[in-house]
XYZ file of C-alpha atoms in Angstrom:
588
model
C -75.002 -3.076 57.623
C -73.771 -4.273 61.024
C -75.384 -3.325 64.297
C -72.365 -1.217 65.305
C -72.377 0.754 62.006
C -76.124 1.256 62.295
C -75.627 2.628 65.825
C -72.876 4.950 64.627
C -75.004 6.258 61.742
C -77.937 6.794 64.051
C -75.741 8.649 66.552
C -74.311 10.913 63.826
C -77.803 11.583 62.499
C -79.028 12.625 65.933
C -75.997 14.886 66.462
C -76.711 16.502 63.104
C -80.361 17.016 64.043
C -79.367 18.666 67.360
C -76.851 20.919 65.621
C -79.356 22.016 63.001
C -81.916 22.622 65.727
C -79.503 24.869 67.611
C -78.700 26.985 64.552
C -82.385 27.278 63.756
C -83.523 28.412 67.174
C -80.539 30.501 68.211
C -81.456 33.546 66.095
C -84.859 33.554 67.734
C -83.232 34.409 71.060
C -84.860 31.392 72.673
C -83.798 30.736 76.240
C -81.981 27.549 75.246
C -78.283 27.655 76.080
C -75.368 25.396 75.068
C -75.438 23.422 78.354
C -78.964 22.446 77.471
C -77.871 21.394 73.998
C -75.058 19.331 75.472
C -77.587 17.606 77.709
C -79.773 16.859 74.717
C -76.794 15.428 72.890
C -75.951 13.237 75.838
C -79.534 12.049 76.187
C -80.040 11.181 72.522
C -76.615 10.081 71.361
C -74.548 8.712 74.239
C -76.126 5.227 74.466
C -75.307 4.654 70.840
C -71.856 6.222 71.076
C -71.056 3.925 74.010
C -72.413 0.942 72.125
C -70.332 1.903 69.108
C -67.210 2.310 71.254
C -67.697 -1.090 72.871
C -68.453 -2.981 69.673
C -65.265 -4.735 68.529
C -64.097 -4.048 65.025
C -63.642 -7.028 62.695
C -59.875 -6.727 63.072
C -60.005 -6.691 66.898
C -62.409 -9.654 66.873
C -60.067 -11.607 64.615
C -57.136 -10.669 66.834
C -59.010 -11.834 69.942
C -59.931 -15.078 68.220
C -56.317 -15.669 67.190
C -55.088 -14.941 70.714
C -57.596 -17.352 72.249
C -56.682 -20.126 69.809
C -52.987 -19.515 70.447
C -53.547 -19.899 74.189
C -55.514 -23.082 73.539
C -52.748 -24.450 71.337
C -50.238 -23.746 74.108
C -52.374 -25.753 76.543
C -52.792 -28.528 73.950
C -49.021 -28.847 73.540
C -48.044 -28.172 77.161
C -46.068 -30.949 78.836
C -47.512 -31.189 82.335
C -45.482 -32.106 85.411
C -46.475 -33.124 88.923
C -46.221 -30.624 91.775
C -47.429 -31.817 95.192
C -50.574 -29.979 96.195
C -50.204 -27.478 99.075
C -51.490 -28.805 102.360
C -52.167 -25.413 103.940
C -54.339 -23.505 101.495
C -54.783 -19.771 102.071
C -58.211 -18.946 103.442
C -60.406 -17.689 100.644
C -57.492 -17.549 98.235
C -56.751 -19.387 94.989
C -55.553 -22.950 95.499
C -53.380 -24.349 92.752
C -53.668 -27.992 91.795
C -51.027 -30.689 91.689
C -50.465 -30.568 87.926
C -50.040 -33.876 86.147
C -51.884 -36.860 87.597
C -51.393 -38.543 89.887
C -53.173 -41.031 87.573
C -52.437 -40.332 83.907
C -51.870 -41.874 80.485
C -49.837 -39.057 78.927
C -48.227 -35.725 79.790
C -49.872 -33.633 77.085
C -52.850 -33.641 74.736
C -50.481 -33.657 71.783
C -48.814 -36.874 72.962
C -51.973 -38.789 72.035
C -53.091 -36.507 69.184
C -49.984 -35.589 67.214
C -50.894 -32.780 64.843
C -54.512 -33.217 65.877
C -54.508 -36.812 64.665
C -54.454 -40.185 66.390
C -51.578 -42.089 67.989
C -50.126 -45.548 68.021
C -51.182 -48.256 70.451
C -48.555 -47.120 72.953
C -51.058 -44.501 74.115
C -54.053 -46.845 74.238
C -56.381 -46.598 77.220
C -56.878 -49.846 79.168
C -60.360 -50.416 80.603
C -61.224 -52.808 83.435
C -64.809 -54.097 83.312
C -66.690 -56.314 85.767
C -69.047 -58.793 84.112
C -72.566 -58.069 85.428
C -73.188 -61.821 85.887
C -70.387 -62.049 88.452
C -71.562 -63.474 91.789
C -70.501 -60.234 93.485
C -73.180 -58.457 91.414
C -75.937 -61.085 91.350
C -75.667 -61.741 95.093
C -75.857 -58.014 95.818
C -79.014 -57.771 93.715
C -80.596 -60.709 95.565
C -79.603 -59.490 99.039
C -80.205 -55.813 98.179
C -76.861 -54.928 99.685
C -73.161 -55.367 99.021
C -71.326 -57.946 101.088
C -68.317 -56.327 102.853
C -66.174 -59.360 101.971
C -67.036 -58.812 98.306
C -65.956 -55.189 98.582
C -62.599 -56.365 99.854
C -62.358 -58.860 97.003
C -62.932 -56.072 94.492
C -60.300 -53.907 96.161
C -57.777 -56.714 95.896
C -58.385 -56.909 92.153
C -58.043 -53.142 91.676
C -58.566 -50.605 94.488
C -60.279 -48.110 92.188
C -63.288 -50.421 91.820
C -64.423 -49.358 95.314
C -64.714 -45.682 96.240
C -64.052 -44.100 99.612
C -67.780 -44.327 100.451
C -67.865 -48.046 99.469
C -69.772 -47.599 96.214
C -68.541 -49.788 93.372
C -67.784 -49.204 89.698
C -68.414 -51.656 86.875
C -66.034 -49.877 84.469
C -62.796 -48.144 85.363
C -59.609 -46.995 83.650
C -56.347 -48.766 84.420
C -53.994 -45.849 83.901
C -50.552 -46.456 82.495
C -48.719 -44.372 85.076
C -48.887 -42.498 88.343
C -46.791 -39.634 89.647
C -46.912 -41.098 93.161
C -45.465 -44.334 94.605
C -46.780 -47.923 94.730
C -49.042 -47.883 91.653
C -46.727 -50.336 89.884
C -47.510 -52.854 92.625
C -51.241 -52.416 91.997
C -50.799 -53.098 88.283
C -48.678 -56.185 88.980
C -51.337 -57.587 91.294
C -54.006 -57.045 88.649
C -51.851 -58.776 86.058
C -51.415 -61.746 88.372
C -55.191 -62.316 88.469
C -55.584 -62.481 84.688
C -55.965 -65.963 83.241
C -53.023 -67.284 81.266
C -49.900 -65.488 80.226
C -50.167 -61.709 79.816
C -47.575 -60.517 77.322
C -45.970 -57.128 77.934
C -46.711 -56.402 74.283
C -50.402 -56.221 75.297
C -50.360 -54.476 78.668
C -47.270 -52.273 78.836
C -47.332 -49.047 76.842
C -43.618 -49.068 76.026
C -43.763 -52.481 74.333
C -47.430 -52.687 73.215
C -48.073 -53.857 69.635
C -51.096 -54.089 67.371
C -50.353 -57.742 66.675
C -50.510 -58.622 70.383
C -53.918 -56.945 70.673
C -55.164 -58.670 67.504
C -54.090 -62.048 68.900
C -56.026 -61.459 72.154
C -58.331 -58.419 71.976
C -59.802 -58.976 75.456
C -58.064 -60.429 78.516
C -60.188 -62.286 81.084
C -59.624 -62.771 84.788
C -61.425 -64.323 87.740
C -61.508 -64.456 91.492
C -63.992 -66.386 93.615
C -66.886 -63.986 93.058
C -65.716 -61.735 90.246
C -65.282 -62.184 86.502
C -63.529 -59.246 84.895
C -62.017 -58.153 81.593
C -59.342 -55.856 80.242
C -59.858 -54.189 76.869
C -58.305 -51.221 75.084
C -59.269 -48.043 73.263
C -57.110 -46.222 70.753
C -56.935 -42.413 70.690
C -59.220 -41.039 67.946
C -58.176 -38.206 65.607
C -59.548 -34.739 66.305
C -60.079 -33.563 62.738
C -63.245 -31.600 62.097
C -64.746 -31.964 65.573
C -66.150 -28.452 65.325
C -68.199 -29.490 62.302
C -69.268 -32.754 63.950
C -70.419 -30.821 66.999
C -72.894 -28.925 64.810
C -74.498 -31.996 63.262
C -78.061 -32.281 64.496
C -79.195 -35.581 65.947
C -82.326 -35.452 63.806
C -80.057 -35.716 60.753
C -78.571 -38.921 62.138
C -82.026 -40.238 62.924
C -83.053 -39.767 59.287
C -79.984 -41.705 58.159
C -80.811 -44.539 60.584
C -84.378 -44.823 59.285
C -83.141 -44.768 55.706
C -80.652 -47.567 56.408
C -83.355 -49.853 57.768
C -85.583 -49.217 54.763
C -82.952 -49.617 52.051
C -81.235 -52.650 53.602
C -84.360 -54.519 54.676
C -83.184 -54.296 58.284
C -79.745 -55.785 57.667
C -78.210 -52.433 58.605
C -79.884 -50.636 61.493
C -77.883 -47.797 62.963
C -78.806 -46.623 66.453
C -78.488 -43.144 67.893
C -75.964 -42.989 70.694
C -75.877 -40.636 73.645
C -73.898 -38.184 71.517
C -71.640 -37.863 68.499
C -68.196 -38.347 70.059
C -66.227 -41.350 71.240
C -65.921 -44.938 70.024
C -69.299 -45.746 71.576
C -70.962 -42.377 70.756
C -70.935 -41.924 74.514
C -70.056 -38.226 74.719
C -72.705 -35.649 73.969
C -70.767 -32.437 73.357
C -67.283 -31.316 72.415
C -66.916 -29.519 75.720
C -67.606 -32.774 77.608
C -65.082 -34.526 75.402
C -62.350 -31.981 76.231
C -63.106 -31.916 79.948
C -63.133 -35.706 80.184
C -59.807 -35.975 78.362
C -58.141 -33.422 80.626
C -59.304 -35.086 83.824
C -59.101 -38.706 82.662
C -55.992 -38.799 80.488
C -53.821 -36.136 82.144
C -55.205 -36.212 85.677
C -55.923 -32.470 85.680
C -58.345 -31.095 88.229
C -61.120 -28.925 86.774
C -63.715 -26.966 88.714
C -66.549 -29.392 88.051
C -64.491 -32.378 86.899
C -62.343 -33.929 89.623
C -59.243 -35.843 88.665
C -59.072 -39.604 89.188
C -58.141 -40.403 92.814
C -54.758 -41.926 93.610
C -55.441 -45.648 93.205
C -52.571 -46.639 95.525
C -53.364 -44.136 98.292
C -56.995 -43.236 98.928
C -55.949 -40.643 101.541
C -54.283 -38.403 98.952
C -56.251 -35.287 98.086
C -55.688 -32.342 95.777
C -58.263 -29.612 96.378
C -56.808 -27.115 93.920
C -57.524 -26.453 90.249
C -55.128 -27.220 87.396
C -57.198 -25.688 84.578
C -59.587 -22.818 85.171
C -62.763 -22.376 83.143
C -61.264 -19.746 80.848
C -58.470 -22.151 79.938
C -60.965 -24.936 79.243
C -62.743 -22.568 76.841
C -59.451 -21.703 75.123
C -58.444 -25.332 74.802
C -61.846 -26.182 73.351
C -61.518 -23.304 70.895
C -58.242 -24.741 69.635
C -59.784 -28.184 69.210
C -62.671 -26.588 67.301
C -60.132 -24.885 65.042
C -58.485 -28.160 63.967
C -59.854 -28.425 60.431
C -61.453 -31.330 58.672
C -59.413 -32.804 55.809
C -60.451 -31.674 52.346
C -60.265 -34.043 49.398
C -58.547 -32.907 46.244
C -60.993 -33.408 43.379
C -58.570 -32.293 40.657
C -56.766 -34.878 38.523
C -57.986 -37.860 40.570
C -56.160 -41.055 39.457
C -58.369 -43.657 37.790
C -57.745 -46.322 40.422
C -58.900 -43.884 43.117
C -62.130 -43.002 41.287
C -62.695 -46.701 40.547
C -62.137 -47.501 44.205
C -64.645 -44.865 45.278
C -67.248 -46.385 42.967
C -66.547 -49.915 44.284
C -66.645 -48.634 47.881
C -70.249 -47.586 47.305
C -71.169 -50.611 45.205
C -70.204 -53.231 47.820
C -72.152 -51.423 50.541
C -69.507 -49.570 52.551
C -71.160 -46.215 51.865
C -74.358 -47.304 53.618
C -72.691 -46.538 56.964
C -69.722 -44.474 55.787
C -71.894 -41.646 54.469
C -69.799 -39.097 52.601
C -71.530 -35.896 53.713
C -73.578 -34.891 56.754
C -74.060 -31.154 56.792
C -71.858 -29.327 57.786
C -69.280 -32.171 57.859
C -68.557 -32.636 54.178
C -66.317 -35.582 53.380
C -66.765 -37.199 56.806
C -67.596 -40.709 55.504
C -69.526 -41.688 58.628
C -73.079 -41.796 59.912
C -71.953 -41.353 63.552
C -74.421 -44.106 64.460
C -73.893 -47.259 66.506
C -73.866 -50.566 64.644
C -73.583 -54.190 65.720
C -70.161 -55.147 64.349
C -70.241 -58.823 65.296
C -68.502 -61.045 67.831
C -64.973 -60.460 66.522
C -65.204 -56.784 67.430
C -67.150 -57.299 70.645
C -65.587 -55.717 73.741
C -66.592 -55.043 77.367
C -67.775 -51.640 78.595
C -70.666 -51.543 76.115
C -72.231 -48.576 74.428
C -74.267 -46.472 76.864
C -78.013 -46.281 76.418
C -79.822 -42.936 76.468
C -82.198 -42.611 79.393
C -85.078 -42.116 76.966
C -84.663 -45.681 75.644
C -86.613 -48.224 77.689
C -83.963 -50.910 78.097
C -84.105 -53.199 81.130
C -81.325 -52.221 83.515
C -79.793 -53.944 86.518
C -80.404 -52.259 89.851
C -77.268 -52.983 91.841
C -77.074 -51.741 95.449
C -74.034 -49.547 95.955
C -73.341 -49.171 92.230
C -71.704 -45.818 91.620
C -73.973 -43.421 89.741
C -71.784 -42.428 86.810
C -74.493 -40.316 85.202
C -73.143 -36.880 84.461
C -69.505 -37.803 85.143
C -67.396 -36.154 82.410
C -64.649 -38.754 82.814
C -66.995 -41.743 82.429
C -68.882 -39.986 79.654
C -65.526 -39.625 77.921
C -64.675 -43.325 78.199
C -68.197 -44.809 78.175
C -69.513 -47.207 80.818
C -72.463 -45.114 81.968
C -75.188 -47.729 82.318
C -75.748 -51.366 83.145
C -78.295 -52.996 80.825
C -79.515 -56.445 81.792
C -77.167 -59.190 80.526
C -78.242 -62.522 79.079
C -78.458 -65.126 81.881
C -75.646 -67.350 80.616
C -74.308 -69.857 83.165
C -70.878 -69.053 84.539
C -68.287 -70.667 82.240
C -65.799 -73.138 83.656
C -62.926 -70.800 82.884
C -62.897 -67.011 82.540
C -63.663 -65.973 78.984
C -65.068 -63.219 76.810
C -67.716 -63.292 75.490
C -69.328 -64.884 78.533
C -71.582 -67.082 76.400
C -72.908 -67.658 72.875
C -74.111 -64.360 71.450
C -77.591 -63.818 70.103
C -77.888 -62.010 66.780
C -79.535 -58.674 67.491
C -80.018 -57.842 63.813
C -83.639 -58.224 62.747
C -85.850 -56.641 60.085
C -87.146 -54.201 62.705
C -84.760 -54.491 65.683
C -86.327 -53.696 69.029
C -83.633 -51.983 71.088
C -85.670 -52.454 74.278
C -85.075 -56.211 74.036
C -81.309 -55.880 73.691
C -78.969 -56.699 76.546
C -75.457 -55.986 77.824
C -73.958 -58.507 75.397
C -75.675 -56.913 72.378
C -74.499 -53.419 73.252
C -70.947 -54.758 73.694
C -70.872 -55.397 69.920
C -71.891 -51.853 69.002
C -69.460 -49.232 67.747
C -69.912 -45.777 66.302
C -68.967 -45.599 62.621
C -65.623 -43.760 62.711
C -65.154 -40.868 60.265
C -62.796 -41.822 57.447
C -61.509 -38.342 56.650
C -57.749 -38.399 57.230
C -57.820 -42.217 57.278
C -54.528 -42.663 55.424
C -52.615 -40.881 58.200
C -54.397 -42.155 61.309
C -53.426 -45.811 61.625
C -53.509 -48.213 63.339
C -57.227 -48.854 62.965
C -60.352 -50.010 64.819
C -61.264 -49.176 68.396
C -58.183 -50.793 69.955
C -55.658 -50.321 67.168
C -55.445 -54.036 66.378
C -55.478 -53.501 62.585
C -52.194 -52.190 61.240
C -53.504 -51.769 57.684
C -56.715 -50.574 56.051
C -57.156 -53.981 54.429
C -56.951 -55.719 57.832
C -59.494 -53.306 59.306
C -62.011 -54.149 56.579
C -61.561 -57.885 57.127
C -62.322 -57.556 60.852
C -65.800 -56.187 60.039
C -68.769 -58.417 60.906
C -72.341 -58.117 62.132
C -74.202 -55.470 60.162
C -71.081 -54.987 58.006
C -70.785 -58.680 57.106
C -72.258 -58.318 53.619
C -69.941 -55.437 52.713
C -66.883 -57.223 54.114
C -67.776 -60.413 52.234
C -68.278 -58.446 49.026
C -64.851 -56.880 49.507
C -63.236 -60.314 49.928
C -64.881 -61.475 46.684
C -63.421 -58.612 44.656
C -60.488 -59.333 42.415
C -57.085 -58.395 43.790
C -56.996 -55.404 41.437
C -60.398 -54.135 42.579
C -59.405 -54.548 46.226
C -56.314 -52.455 45.499
C -58.540 -49.783 43.961
C -60.691 -49.640 47.107
C -57.543 -49.297 49.225
C -56.225 -46.610 46.839
C -59.433 -44.628 47.337
C -59.284 -44.939 51.131
C -55.577 -44.062 51.073
C -56.438 -40.847 49.244
C -58.284 -39.590 52.340
C -55.365 -37.619 53.752
C -55.043 -35.648 56.983
C -54.753 -31.843 56.937
C -51.423 -30.145 57.539
C -49.989 -31.289 60.884
C -50.167 -29.280 64.098
C -51.978 -26.304 62.585
C -55.320 -24.799 63.407
C -57.669 -23.517 60.745
C -56.942 -19.950 61.846
C -53.176 -20.477 61.623
C -53.710 -21.835 58.114
C -55.776 -18.776 57.217
C -58.813 -20.983 56.705
C -61.465 -18.458 57.716
C -63.921 -20.311 55.460
C -63.671 -23.367 57.705
C -64.152 -21.368 60.913
C -67.231 -19.704 59.458
C -68.452 -23.079 58.205
C -68.372 -24.663 61.665
C -70.158 -21.641 63.143
C -67.674 -19.951 65.443
C -69.972 -19.212 68.336
C -70.586 -20.123 71.958
C -72.637 -23.093 70.783
C -69.361 -24.847 69.936
C -68.563 -25.286 73.605
C -71.978 -25.273 75.205
C -72.782 -27.939 77.743
C -76.300 -28.649 76.500
C -77.222 -32.297 76.774
C -77.436 -34.162 73.490
C -79.544 -37.294 73.493
C -82.092 -39.195 71.497
C -84.709 -36.802 72.868
C -83.091 -34.104 70.714
C -84.664 -35.752 67.676
C -88.032 -34.505 68.864
C -87.016 -31.625 71.070
C -83.784 -29.629 71.252
C -82.591 -29.343 74.846
C -81.220 -25.843 75.330
C -80.466 -25.972 79.035
C -77.168 -24.393 80.047
C -74.764 -25.171 82.841
C -72.718 -22.639 84.792
C -69.848 -23.450 82.447
C -71.789 -22.724 79.273
C -72.939 -19.368 80.624
C -69.340 -18.458 81.446
C -68.222 -19.720 78.042
C -70.879 -17.549 76.420
C -69.667 -14.487 78.297
C -66.048 -15.147 77.382
C -66.789 -15.715 73.732
C -68.988 -12.623 73.525
C -65.970 -10.669 74.717
C -64.210 -11.826 71.550
């Protein structure tokens, strides 16, 4: 029996008791009158009647849920436009934002996540990373201050590397577009400083190709005191994020320990800061959504400012583009995007053979089929060293609880707690290996050191080791989410497998040694992992079972920090946002 029905029954019982009492005592000519009885009724029954009246019925709750998801879907599909921010804001009144941008990579969430899936390389995010061995960094460490001439040198590479208060960033997004003038000139100047020829098929979104990225995954550039790199990230699919958000970090820790034991240390997954992003850099689904809104669309949120105008540091937009209720609604819609479900009926023989071979050659060590409640995920959500071929700048962030040696750079922007940087990564600066500066700009900076050991000690790893780490991507929906790998360089599933190295070397080698027919069976199995119906939420599909499975509650959008410390202790601290989210969702 529900709480509301219990309250109603209790209220009716008390009314019945009062009525029977009145009929019993009335013939005795007691001095009790009906006003007194009414008062007794009010005293005993009203709290429960009020509670009953305020408790939503199942149908009203479902209707509220549907309405909230519908609003979130509208925001997900909305094509944003730029509207110059008002200069004279009303005193104490609501100040609207400037809409799209100015800095942005797309005009809607759906542009990068069609039907909740991934997108082609045309919507890749380009990251600019300063090598921590650059003289501009090492000299600042030695002198304990930043040289003003070095600040100017950084600005000439890309103005966004230096903030208005002269703090510097090691990692920054090079957005594809701006709604305001002169940004094209900034991009052209950056391109001019990159070594060698920079094909438009690599840098420009309208002509970008997977083959161009595969030919040169990382571009290198240099000025007198700065070595820098450009790399790319492909948009990940959004399937089943509600289920992933409920996976406990202690579950992942158990998988990591099991991998070390069963592989003799050859495979040694590491817990990331969270469960989302290519580098496991984002702790919660709410952080993921907020970072995407501010970073990809340039929307101003209450506690997540949009990226400043790179070409005009004087431009300001003080208004808000998405209020907190809308962020909750958008997150609800993302939660409602279901995980793909495999059809287990009449499975073709080559698919079942491929599934068996997938496990036999070692792929299933990292691509774990089920992690409660994400059934069919085919991932461990852990970070693994994937070798030099997949190495890229802006390395995986390190949880604060892990004792890795970090560089202390004067004037380095503190990105801790920034939803945008948590969305993209680049939150820490572990100590790099002291390679000498190469004659010409290059990535990697020097010969890598194999971090894989029987019992790897993460505290002895450096910037270059973390640059080779990637979170195991979920394979559900794989057949419909190409191109593959973190930058979209692999146009086929077969190519993606062949790029694997590092901890995945044995599995990739075993795959290459299979007969052509067996390789085709493995591909047939992976190609059977289809996406769900496009552009539909679980509620729109009538999939109440899924929504119940992911636990439709305020915990889906809470802002509690998720870190390695969660393995031993669950952090339940709430932000202002999570308290407001809780209130809104309780209203449902």
